[in-house]
Amino acid sequence: MTDLSHIRNFAIIAHINHGKSTLADRLIEQCGGLSARERRDQVLDSMELERERGITIKAQTVRLTYRAKDGETYEFNLMDTPGHVDFSYEVSRSLAACEGSLLVVDASQGVEAQTLANAYLAIEADHEIVPVLNKIDLPAAEPDRVRHEIAAVIGLDADTALAVSAKTGEGVGDILEALIERLPAPKGEAQAPLKAMLVDSWYDPYLGVVVLVRVLDGEISKGMKIQMMGTGAVRQIDEVGVFTPKLVKVEKLGPGSIGYIAASIKTISDCRVGDTITEHRAPTAHALPGFRPSQPVVFCGLFPADADDFEKLRESIAKLALNDSSFEYLMETSAALGLGYRCGFLGLLHLEIIQQRLEREFNLDLITTAPSVIYRVHLSDGGEMELHNPADMPDPVRITGLEEPWIRATIMVPDEYLGSVLALCQDRRGVQLDLTYAGDRAMVVYALPLNEVVYDFYDRLKSISRGYASFDYQIEDYRQGALVKLAILVNGEPVDALSMVLHESQAEARGRALCQRLKELIPRQLFKVAIQAAIGGKIIARETVSALRKDVTAKCYGGDITRKRKLLDKQKAGKKRMREIGNVEIPQSAFIAALRTGED
């Protein structure tokens, strides 16, 4: 077993596309983790979606063996983390399992919003941070300017920042030596009772639930009977191993080590991320504090396109939630869509990734309702309720006030695009809090209502800044707002899946756009179909899908007009009766269109 002083546990943190996964590839290559035949780009991005989108979604662990210049052999446990704001919970969990961080900054782009956010997460976790300037091989690289930015914006000493190129491998050897010199070794007692942290878990069709653990005290070995202190579940370990990045079985894991265990865990509820694992017969006296639960900010409904697939959806969601603890779900029923789940996400990208993972990994066909945030409703009887689904909004007579969540948004943007960014924030009811400069780039801090951000704010921001702006946010507080519930009625029946809560100043425009979109999407019936947008009892927009008509007077040639009138009146009465009892089938594309009205 490796001596504790020869172990280093570290995470690689950075903004999106600053080169975390490429740097991880070079470190694995230098330490001989994979043979030349097994190597590929972004080797730790194993998920199909990660490779397709070019982003990291799940934090991945790998154990490396490094022979230092002094001849000593060291064990490195590397964690490659995501960069997007929607996966910050994944980053904070990974940091809890390490003692230090490599903060990677693009030498041409400099400090971005997520660089700042991830650096603060590492400081909160009490990490030793080693700044790394990546992409120094680019003609646009300005290492001196970026060093100054790191010191000015983040407050870290950047004089000792390492200049590297993860693409060419230049300077990567210096990082490996700096890890030994500048990061602390883990602490722990091999003879103490077992205390290990459950960092992550996922479902394997052969092994059942596989658990990623960080051992703090004691040893964990095959055949040992363990207990999850939070859930009380007791299991016997069948397999212990590490990632190199291939799965390699080992006899045991000692203090300071990160690895995986499989213990024939069939019930998914036994595994709670942040739980403490200890030996069943000789438990540790104190459990670890665990992780602070994530706070979902965006909610939407997920329903199977075929009602018979609900049971399959239930199993799939449970397996996926095991691998993504920031995703929450609760069963709900909808008059239009049947049985499904109300799900909570950390952002719109998180929602999109979960939806695509369910469709690809579990072969499901899903309908997603319009996303909404959590509102606080103050009732006339003095009570208060949280509103996750706009369809559950109480009668307006019972409501005394509505509060919506506001965020503190940090936007970093080149000076030439600043005017457009400020105009966008003002347009979304934003309040400017701060504006500072780091070189030729502005750092704008705005208070914004979250429901204005979840639809298409990020896409609009990237569009008006030609991709140069970066964006990060934290939930601040709840504020009173002039909010209304917009209901969509088709043939006089409310469609709960399309109802939404929004600011009254935008209700009419959004209602009109939605009615027009639905008119194009709903197929014509044998009777007129009215599509209406309403606030309370007031109709604010209407479109009509005209009826398919048969020419009933075709057989009348000549004769009295009353003969034709009689046939037309008979047809009219029939259509009226059909409208009263007729059902209008709304295609799936109409529900998806509810998300896309902001694009026009």
XYZ file of C-alpha atoms in Angstrom:
600
model
C 0.000 0.000 0.000
C 1.259 3.494 -0.933
C 2.614 5.655 1.897
C 0.245 8.613 2.602
C 2.999 11.172 1.929
C 3.257 9.775 -1.637
C -0.451 10.277 -2.478
C -1.910 13.432 -4.073
C -5.649 13.903 -4.702
C -6.547 16.791 -7.018
C -9.329 18.075 -9.293
C -8.924 19.935 -12.591
C -11.264 22.960 -12.641
C -11.841 25.572 -15.366
C -14.341 27.432 -17.520
C -15.909 25.563 -20.494
C -13.419 24.755 -23.309
C -10.321 25.938 -21.445
C -8.719 22.497 -21.879
C -9.443 20.431 -18.732
C -10.093 17.108 -20.497
C -7.168 17.567 -22.925
C -4.837 18.287 -19.984
C -6.150 15.136 -18.259
C -5.272 13.187 -21.448
C -1.682 14.473 -21.355
C -1.271 13.667 -17.637
C -2.551 10.091 -18.230
C -0.187 9.799 -21.212
C 2.859 11.017 -19.236
C 2.120 8.583 -16.394
C 1.593 5.638 -18.796
C -2.046 5.083 -17.803
C -2.970 3.802 -21.282
C -1.093 2.060 -24.092
C -0.738 3.832 -27.467
C -3.504 1.589 -28.908
C -5.981 2.540 -26.143
C -5.383 6.292 -26.322
C -7.963 8.665 -27.803
C -8.824 12.349 -27.345
C -10.832 13.263 -24.209
C -10.468 9.703 -22.908
C -12.313 10.553 -19.661
C -15.385 11.858 -21.542
C -16.828 8.361 -21.874
C -20.501 9.306 -22.368
C -21.717 9.525 -25.986
C -23.335 12.925 -25.289
C -20.061 14.315 -23.873
C -18.109 13.364 -26.984
C -20.858 14.653 -29.290
C -21.177 18.068 -27.601
C -17.497 18.425 -26.683
C -18.296 19.142 -23.009
C -17.756 17.262 -19.753
C -21.027 16.357 -18.004
C -19.872 13.847 -15.358
C -16.752 14.189 -13.195
C -14.414 11.222 -13.854
C -11.686 9.767 -11.646
C -8.390 8.176 -12.645
C -5.441 6.827 -10.594
C -1.996 7.547 -12.037
C 1.417 6.249 -10.967
C 4.231 8.786 -11.440
C 7.982 8.342 -10.995
C 9.314 11.738 -9.871
C 12.691 13.282 -10.676
C 13.953 12.333 -7.195
C 13.309 8.660 -8.028
C 10.310 8.294 -5.681
C 7.009 6.795 -6.946
C 3.811 8.768 -6.313
C 0.106 7.909 -6.613
C -2.077 10.653 -8.143
C -5.881 10.527 -7.972
C -7.098 12.941 -10.679
C -10.708 14.150 -11.028
C -11.717 15.798 -14.327
C -14.737 18.051 -13.641
C -17.387 19.785 -15.827
C -17.106 23.503 -16.628
C -20.724 24.532 -17.243
C -22.683 26.406 -14.553
C -25.466 23.739 -14.670
C -23.035 21.101 -13.376
C -21.480 23.101 -10.515
C -22.923 20.596 -7.974
C -20.893 17.866 -9.702
C -17.769 20.061 -9.282
C -18.398 20.790 -5.564
C -18.813 17.024 -4.844
C -15.549 16.207 -6.624
C -13.694 18.926 -4.702
C -14.863 17.384 -1.390
C -12.905 14.220 -2.269
C -9.616 16.078 -2.957
C -7.055 18.283 -1.156
C -5.962 20.448 -4.085
C -6.976 21.837 -7.495
C -5.379 22.700 -10.817
C -7.097 25.913 -11.965
C -6.780 25.899 -15.770
C -7.087 29.271 -17.552
C -6.969 29.770 -21.330
C -3.930 32.000 -22.037
C -5.751 33.679 -24.939
C -9.227 34.190 -23.400
C -8.237 34.858 -19.780
C -10.437 34.623 -16.681
C -14.089 33.819 -17.499
C -17.215 33.710 -15.314
C -16.961 29.972 -14.506
C -13.204 30.281 -13.848
C -14.171 32.661 -11.057
C -17.064 30.499 -9.776
C -15.007 27.259 -9.730
C -12.047 28.999 -8.074
C -14.377 30.150 -5.266
C -15.735 26.588 -4.902
C -12.134 25.349 -4.471
C -11.370 28.092 -1.920
C -14.552 27.138 0.022
C -13.364 23.501 0.032
C -10.071 24.741 1.598
C -8.006 23.613 -1.388
C -4.447 24.433 -2.301
C -4.784 25.908 -5.826
C -2.137 25.648 -8.556
C -2.928 28.089 -11.462
C -2.134 26.701 -14.945
C -2.055 28.851 -18.120
C -3.096 26.569 -20.971
C -2.952 26.994 -24.791
C 0.328 28.974 -24.766
C 0.995 27.553 -28.262
C -1.770 29.770 -29.722
C -0.667 32.956 -31.558
C -3.254 34.940 -29.515
C -1.885 33.735 -26.143
C -0.997 36.543 -23.692
C 0.358 34.823 -20.542
C 1.419 38.076 -18.819
C -2.010 39.705 -19.264
C -3.773 36.561 -17.990
C -1.434 36.331 -14.955
C -2.427 39.904 -14.093
C -6.139 39.017 -14.560
C -5.877 35.985 -12.224
C -4.337 38.198 -9.533
C -6.791 41.106 -10.076
C -10.077 39.205 -10.538
C -9.626 36.039 -8.420
C -7.008 37.266 -5.954
C -4.580 34.333 -6.403
C -0.819 34.760 -6.639
C -0.222 34.041 -10.339
C 3.554 34.634 -10.434
C 4.124 30.894 -10.022
C 1.406 29.936 -12.557
C 2.599 27.169 -14.884
C 2.557 27.892 -18.647
C 1.599 24.775 -20.623
C 0.061 23.531 -23.847
C -2.181 20.532 -23.194
C -2.442 20.019 -26.968
C 1.301 19.642 -27.637
C 2.276 18.395 -24.146
C 4.653 21.334 -23.506
C 5.146 21.997 -19.781
C 3.035 19.015 -18.602
C 6.045 17.495 -16.797
C 6.301 20.686 -14.696
C 2.668 20.199 -13.556
C 3.423 16.677 -12.277
C 6.396 17.962 -10.254
C 4.354 20.952 -8.974
C 1.627 18.550 -7.719
C 4.204 16.855 -5.488
C 5.780 20.098 -4.235
C 2.730 22.351 -3.866
C -0.237 20.105 -2.947
C -0.659 18.631 0.541
C -0.722 14.855 1.112
C -3.999 13.407 2.502
C -4.342 12.659 6.221
C -5.732 9.411 7.661
C -5.135 6.457 9.979
C -4.920 2.947 8.509
C -5.590 1.338 11.943
C -8.665 3.483 12.729
C -12.264 2.233 12.082
C -13.282 2.521 8.432
C -14.608 5.942 7.392
C -15.222 6.493 3.663
C -17.232 9.081 1.731
C -19.731 8.030 -0.951
C -18.757 10.472 -3.727
C -20.804 9.127 -6.655
C -22.742 6.069 -7.818
C -24.058 4.604 -11.066
C -25.948 1.559 -12.275
C -24.098 -1.303 -13.966
C -26.216 -4.094 -15.558
C -23.737 -6.760 -14.334
C -22.548 -5.459 -10.949
C -25.707 -3.633 -9.808
C -25.044 -0.290 -8.129
C -21.344 0.695 -8.274
C -20.142 3.232 -5.696
C -17.209 5.679 -5.979
C -15.596 6.157 -2.548
C -12.888 8.307 -0.980
C -11.343 6.491 2.026
C -10.492 8.843 4.905
C -9.615 6.360 7.697
C -9.192 2.581 7.873
C -9.148 0.165 4.943
C -11.859 -1.195 2.664
C -11.366 -4.689 1.200
C -13.181 -7.470 -0.641
C -15.417 -9.610 1.593
C -15.831 -6.857 4.234
C -19.335 -6.192 5.596
C -20.045 -2.464 5.320
C -22.831 -0.187 6.498
C -24.150 3.038 4.940
C -24.585 5.254 8.014
C -27.266 7.496 6.481
C -29.579 4.800 5.094
C -28.598 1.985 7.521
C -28.131 -0.498 4.639
C -25.661 -3.353 5.303
C -23.868 -5.066 2.377
C -20.917 -7.375 1.745
C -18.289 -6.127 -0.711
C -17.873 -8.286 -3.843
C -15.329 -6.174 -5.686
C -12.877 -3.339 -4.931
C -11.011 -1.482 -7.641
C -9.599 1.711 -9.132
C -9.756 3.470 -12.533
C -6.464 3.755 -14.436
C -8.738 4.836 -16.422
C -9.604 1.155 -17.120
C -11.328 -0.713 -14.272
C -8.603 -2.550 -12.323
C -9.484 -4.797 -9.361
C -7.389 -4.373 -6.189
C -7.357 -6.213 -2.859
C -8.029 -3.122 -0.720
C -8.142 0.673 -0.601
C -6.319 2.493 2.194
C -6.585 6.020 3.649
C -6.313 8.818 1.062
C -7.327 6.505 -1.813
C -10.181 6.990 -4.284
C -11.716 3.914 -5.916
C -14.912 1.987 -6.507
C -16.747 -0.801 -4.676
C -19.500 -3.166 -5.828
C -21.592 -4.903 -3.168
C -24.592 -6.435 -4.992
C -26.651 -3.327 -4.180
C -30.009 -3.794 -5.893
C -32.080 -1.088 -4.191
C -31.143 2.317 -5.516
C -32.431 4.082 -2.372
C -29.544 2.523 -0.348
C -27.031 4.855 -1.999
C -27.150 8.495 -1.001
C -24.361 10.725 -2.278
C -22.368 12.200 0.640
C -23.200 9.243 2.929
C -20.544 7.740 5.228
C -19.503 4.107 4.668
C -18.121 2.231 7.683
C -17.486 -1.365 8.801
C -20.630 -3.041 10.110
C -19.009 -4.699 13.169
C -16.629 -1.867 14.131
C -18.276 1.393 12.988
C -16.655 4.821 13.181
C -17.878 7.079 16.009
C -18.775 10.128 13.874
C -20.327 10.261 10.420
C -19.131 12.794 7.821
C -21.269 15.957 7.415
C -22.219 14.928 3.854
C -23.026 17.291 0.975
C -25.463 20.158 1.092
C -28.459 19.096 -1.061
C -28.612 20.753 -4.469
C -31.340 23.344 -5.088
C -33.147 22.758 -8.408
C -34.006 26.039 -10.113
C -35.902 24.885 -13.217
C -38.877 22.508 -13.174
C -40.664 20.790 -16.030
C -42.823 17.742 -16.642
C -41.492 14.605 -18.383
C -44.187 12.334 -19.829
C -43.896 9.191 -21.995
C -45.258 9.701 -25.531
C -46.865 6.268 -25.182
C -48.780 5.952 -21.880
C -47.799 2.238 -21.710
C -44.126 3.263 -21.255
C -44.722 4.873 -17.830
C -43.314 1.870 -15.894
C -40.183 1.932 -18.088
C -39.837 5.690 -17.450
C -40.129 5.103 -13.670
C -37.272 2.564 -13.650
C -35.114 4.658 -16.007
C -35.494 7.857 -13.955
C -34.532 6.003 -10.741
C -31.363 4.605 -12.384
C -30.424 7.990 -13.842
C -31.009 9.832 -10.532
C -28.497 7.422 -8.944
C -25.836 8.791 -11.308
C -26.952 12.444 -11.037
C -27.851 13.453 -7.482
C -28.685 17.054 -8.501
C -31.721 15.819 -10.429
C -35.029 15.599 -8.500
C -38.320 14.004 -9.534
C -41.875 13.589 -8.255
C -44.784 11.724 -9.854
C -47.607 13.822 -11.330
C -50.638 13.386 -13.569
C -51.808 15.623 -16.381
C -55.243 15.617 -18.025
C -53.620 16.045 -21.434
C -50.539 13.840 -21.054
C -51.423 11.181 -18.455
C -48.912 9.870 -15.881
C -45.416 11.345 -15.739
C -42.892 13.110 -13.498
C -42.349 16.686 -12.365
C -38.564 17.040 -12.471
C -36.191 19.639 -10.994
C -32.958 20.677 -12.754
C -30.039 23.057 -12.135
C -30.601 24.816 -15.464
C -31.866 24.463 -19.034
C -28.744 22.612 -20.281
C -29.119 20.161 -17.375
C -32.765 19.614 -18.428
C -31.706 18.989 -22.031
C -28.940 16.538 -21.036
C -31.255 14.529 -18.726
C -33.939 14.360 -21.439
C -31.419 13.164 -24.051
C -29.845 10.629 -21.674
C -33.290 9.142 -20.925
C -34.073 8.932 -24.646
C -30.712 7.435 -25.665
C -29.626 5.281 -22.742
C -33.100 3.924 -21.929
C -34.732 4.114 -25.397
C -37.676 6.297 -24.316
C -39.812 8.690 -26.350
C -40.608 11.697 -24.117
C -42.763 14.821 -24.100
C -41.327 17.767 -22.137
C -43.594 20.553 -20.842
C -42.614 24.239 -20.702
C -39.958 24.870 -18.000
C -40.849 26.998 -14.984
C -39.131 28.129 -11.783
C -40.361 27.834 -8.163
C -42.708 30.671 -7.190
C -43.886 31.532 -3.690
C -47.628 32.153 -3.430
C -49.007 34.182 -0.483
C -52.617 33.215 0.251
C -55.417 35.357 1.694
C -55.722 33.032 4.733
C -52.151 33.958 5.748
C -50.614 30.739 4.382
C -47.777 30.335 1.883
C -47.120 27.661 -0.761
C -44.380 26.826 -3.248
C -45.592 26.609 -6.840
C -43.617 24.159 -9.029
C -46.273 23.645 -11.686
C -48.247 26.633 -13.087
C -51.278 24.333 -13.534
C -51.511 24.039 -9.690
C -51.901 27.796 -9.161
C -54.803 28.561 -6.772
C -57.767 30.755 -7.703
C -56.577 34.414 -8.118
C -59.171 35.443 -5.465
C -57.209 33.441 -2.832
C -53.846 35.016 -3.750
C -52.539 38.158 -2.023
C -49.092 38.143 -3.606
C -46.646 36.216 -5.820
C -42.863 36.134 -5.336
C -40.308 35.002 -7.923
C -36.631 33.966 -7.487
C -33.960 36.522 -8.443
C -30.359 35.708 -9.279
C -27.051 37.545 -9.078
C -25.560 37.153 -12.552
C -21.883 37.777 -13.361
C -21.205 38.422 -17.043
C -17.700 38.887 -18.469
C -17.682 40.454 -21.935
C -15.264 42.334 -24.265
C -15.861 46.094 -24.165
C -17.203 46.291 -27.759
C -20.232 44.105 -26.910
C -20.998 45.725 -23.540
C -23.821 47.968 -24.842
C -25.742 45.009 -26.344
C -25.336 42.973 -23.129
C -26.589 45.860 -20.957
C -29.600 46.315 -23.298
C -30.403 42.571 -23.052
C -30.262 42.654 -19.227
C -32.472 45.763 -19.071
C -34.925 44.114 -21.473
C -35.131 41.126 -19.074
C -36.082 43.383 -16.103
C -32.494 43.387 -14.786
C -31.046 45.777 -12.188
C -27.357 46.679 -12.593
C -25.325 46.149 -9.396
C -21.716 46.582 -10.521
C -19.490 47.232 -13.541
C -15.697 46.841 -13.371
C -12.909 46.297 -15.888
C -10.051 43.784 -16.094
C -7.985 44.994 -19.065
C -10.265 45.454 -22.112
C -12.996 43.201 -20.684
C -15.912 44.312 -18.561
C -17.300 42.357 -15.602
C -20.991 43.243 -15.196
C -23.013 42.131 -12.170
C -26.810 42.187 -12.570
C -29.796 41.186 -10.463
C -32.164 39.325 -12.795
C -35.458 37.424 -12.355
C -34.694 33.719 -12.892
C -37.761 33.085 -15.067
C -36.324 35.576 -17.605
C -33.072 33.597 -17.710
C -34.304 29.996 -18.038
C -35.910 30.352 -21.484
C -33.311 31.675 -23.929
C -31.169 34.254 -22.101
C -27.916 32.284 -22.461
C -28.471 31.736 -26.223
C -29.270 35.428 -26.766
C -26.195 36.454 -24.755
C -23.910 34.229 -26.862
C -25.559 35.506 -30.050
C -25.156 39.256 -29.356
C -21.558 38.844 -28.097
C -20.536 36.450 -30.931
C -19.758 33.818 -28.314
C -17.281 35.970 -26.339
C -19.450 36.609 -23.254
C -19.384 34.190 -20.308
C -22.099 33.891 -17.710
C -22.424 32.567 -14.158
C -25.158 33.008 -11.537
C -26.215 32.294 -7.939
C -29.738 32.379 -6.505
C -30.073 35.503 -4.341
C -33.595 35.900 -2.914
C -37.335 36.038 -3.660
C -39.009 39.318 -4.638
C -42.616 40.393 -5.125
C -43.560 40.756 -8.794
C -46.538 41.576 -11.029
C -46.890 37.941 -12.119
C -49.858 36.302 -13.814
C -50.782 32.784 -14.915
C -51.193 32.449 -18.676
C -53.588 29.601 -19.524
C -54.037 28.133 -23.008
C -57.519 26.892 -23.929
C -58.147 24.636 -26.929
C -61.826 24.278 -27.841
C -62.715 25.831 -24.460
C -60.681 23.217 -22.498
C -57.560 24.371 -20.572
C -54.353 22.526 -21.578
C -52.470 22.310 -18.259
C -49.200 21.274 -19.913
C -49.006 24.627 -21.734
C -49.883 26.970 -18.841
C -47.092 29.234 -17.536
C -46.424 31.988 -15.004
C -44.833 35.175 -16.341
C -44.669 38.951 -15.862
C -47.853 40.766 -16.919
C -45.908 43.047 -19.289
C -45.002 40.033 -21.449
C -48.194 37.980 -21.086
C -49.992 39.317 -24.164
C -47.019 38.940 -26.541
C -46.232 35.411 -25.277
C -49.921 34.376 -25.432
C -50.306 35.711 -28.980
C -47.123 33.951 -30.159
C -48.213 30.657 -28.606
C -51.708 30.816 -30.157
C -50.230 31.504 -33.601
C -47.776 28.611 -33.250
C -50.511 26.219 -32.126
C -52.741 27.252 -35.042
C -50.047 25.984 -37.423
C -49.506 22.765 -35.464
C -52.994 21.568 -34.542
C -54.510 19.604 -37.454
C -57.846 20.810 -38.844
C -60.959 19.067 -37.530
C -64.485 18.742 -38.951
C -65.426 21.721 -36.768
C -63.902 25.114 -35.941
C -61.304 24.978 -33.127
C -60.729 28.078 -31.015
C -57.229 28.484 -29.485
C -57.266 31.089 -26.731
C -54.763 32.567 -24.263
C -56.360 33.724 -21.011
C -55.361 35.433 -17.770
C -57.989 34.519 -15.202
C -61.340 35.060 -16.961
C -59.953 37.523 -19.531
C -59.092 36.283 -23.041
C -56.010 38.159 -24.290
C -55.372 36.372 -27.613
C -57.282 34.088 -29.976
C -56.694 32.144 -33.167
C -59.183 29.882 -34.965
C -58.389 26.680 -36.843
C -60.976 26.618 -39.629
C -63.102 23.507 -40.142
C -62.769 20.935 -42.897
C -66.021 21.321 -44.845
C -67.897 19.049 -47.176
C -69.862 20.799 -49.924
C -73.361 19.531 -48.971
C -75.073 21.679 -51.646
C -73.223 20.046 -54.560
C -76.208 17.809 -55.436
C -78.621 20.815 -55.588
C -78.885 22.093 -59.134
C -81.433 24.887 -59.548
C -84.645 25.057 -57.544
C -85.556 27.188 -54.532
C -82.794 28.701 -52.300
C -84.582 27.251 -49.240
C -83.477 23.745 -50.315
C -79.797 24.810 -50.068
C -80.425 26.751 -46.842
C -82.025 23.661 -45.243
C -78.937 21.504 -46.032
C -76.494 24.197 -44.784
C -78.432 24.649 -41.508
C -78.418 20.896 -40.979
C -74.617 20.847 -41.489
C -74.203 23.824 -39.123
C -76.198 22.078 -36.345
C -74.121 18.920 -36.811
C -70.835 20.866 -36.504
C -72.087 22.638 -33.377
C -72.900 19.267 -31.791
C -69.479 17.913 -32.824
C -67.735 20.936 -31.277
C -69.516 20.297 -27.973
C -68.503 16.629 -27.749
C -65.443 16.571 -30.028
C -61.921 15.996 -28.704
C -58.971 17.819 -30.230
C -55.783 15.775 -30.399
C -52.761 18.041 -29.858
C -49.560 16.639 -31.434
C -46.338 16.361 -29.402
C -44.659 19.040 -31.504
C -47.170 21.565 -30.125
C -45.894 21.011 -26.580
C -42.271 21.345 -27.685
C -43.250 24.581 -29.502
C -44.150 26.074 -26.101
C -40.426 26.140 -25.302
C -39.486 27.773 -28.555
C -41.774 30.812 -28.725
C -38.901 32.967 -27.430
C -36.832 32.227 -30.546
C -39.033 34.229 -32.899
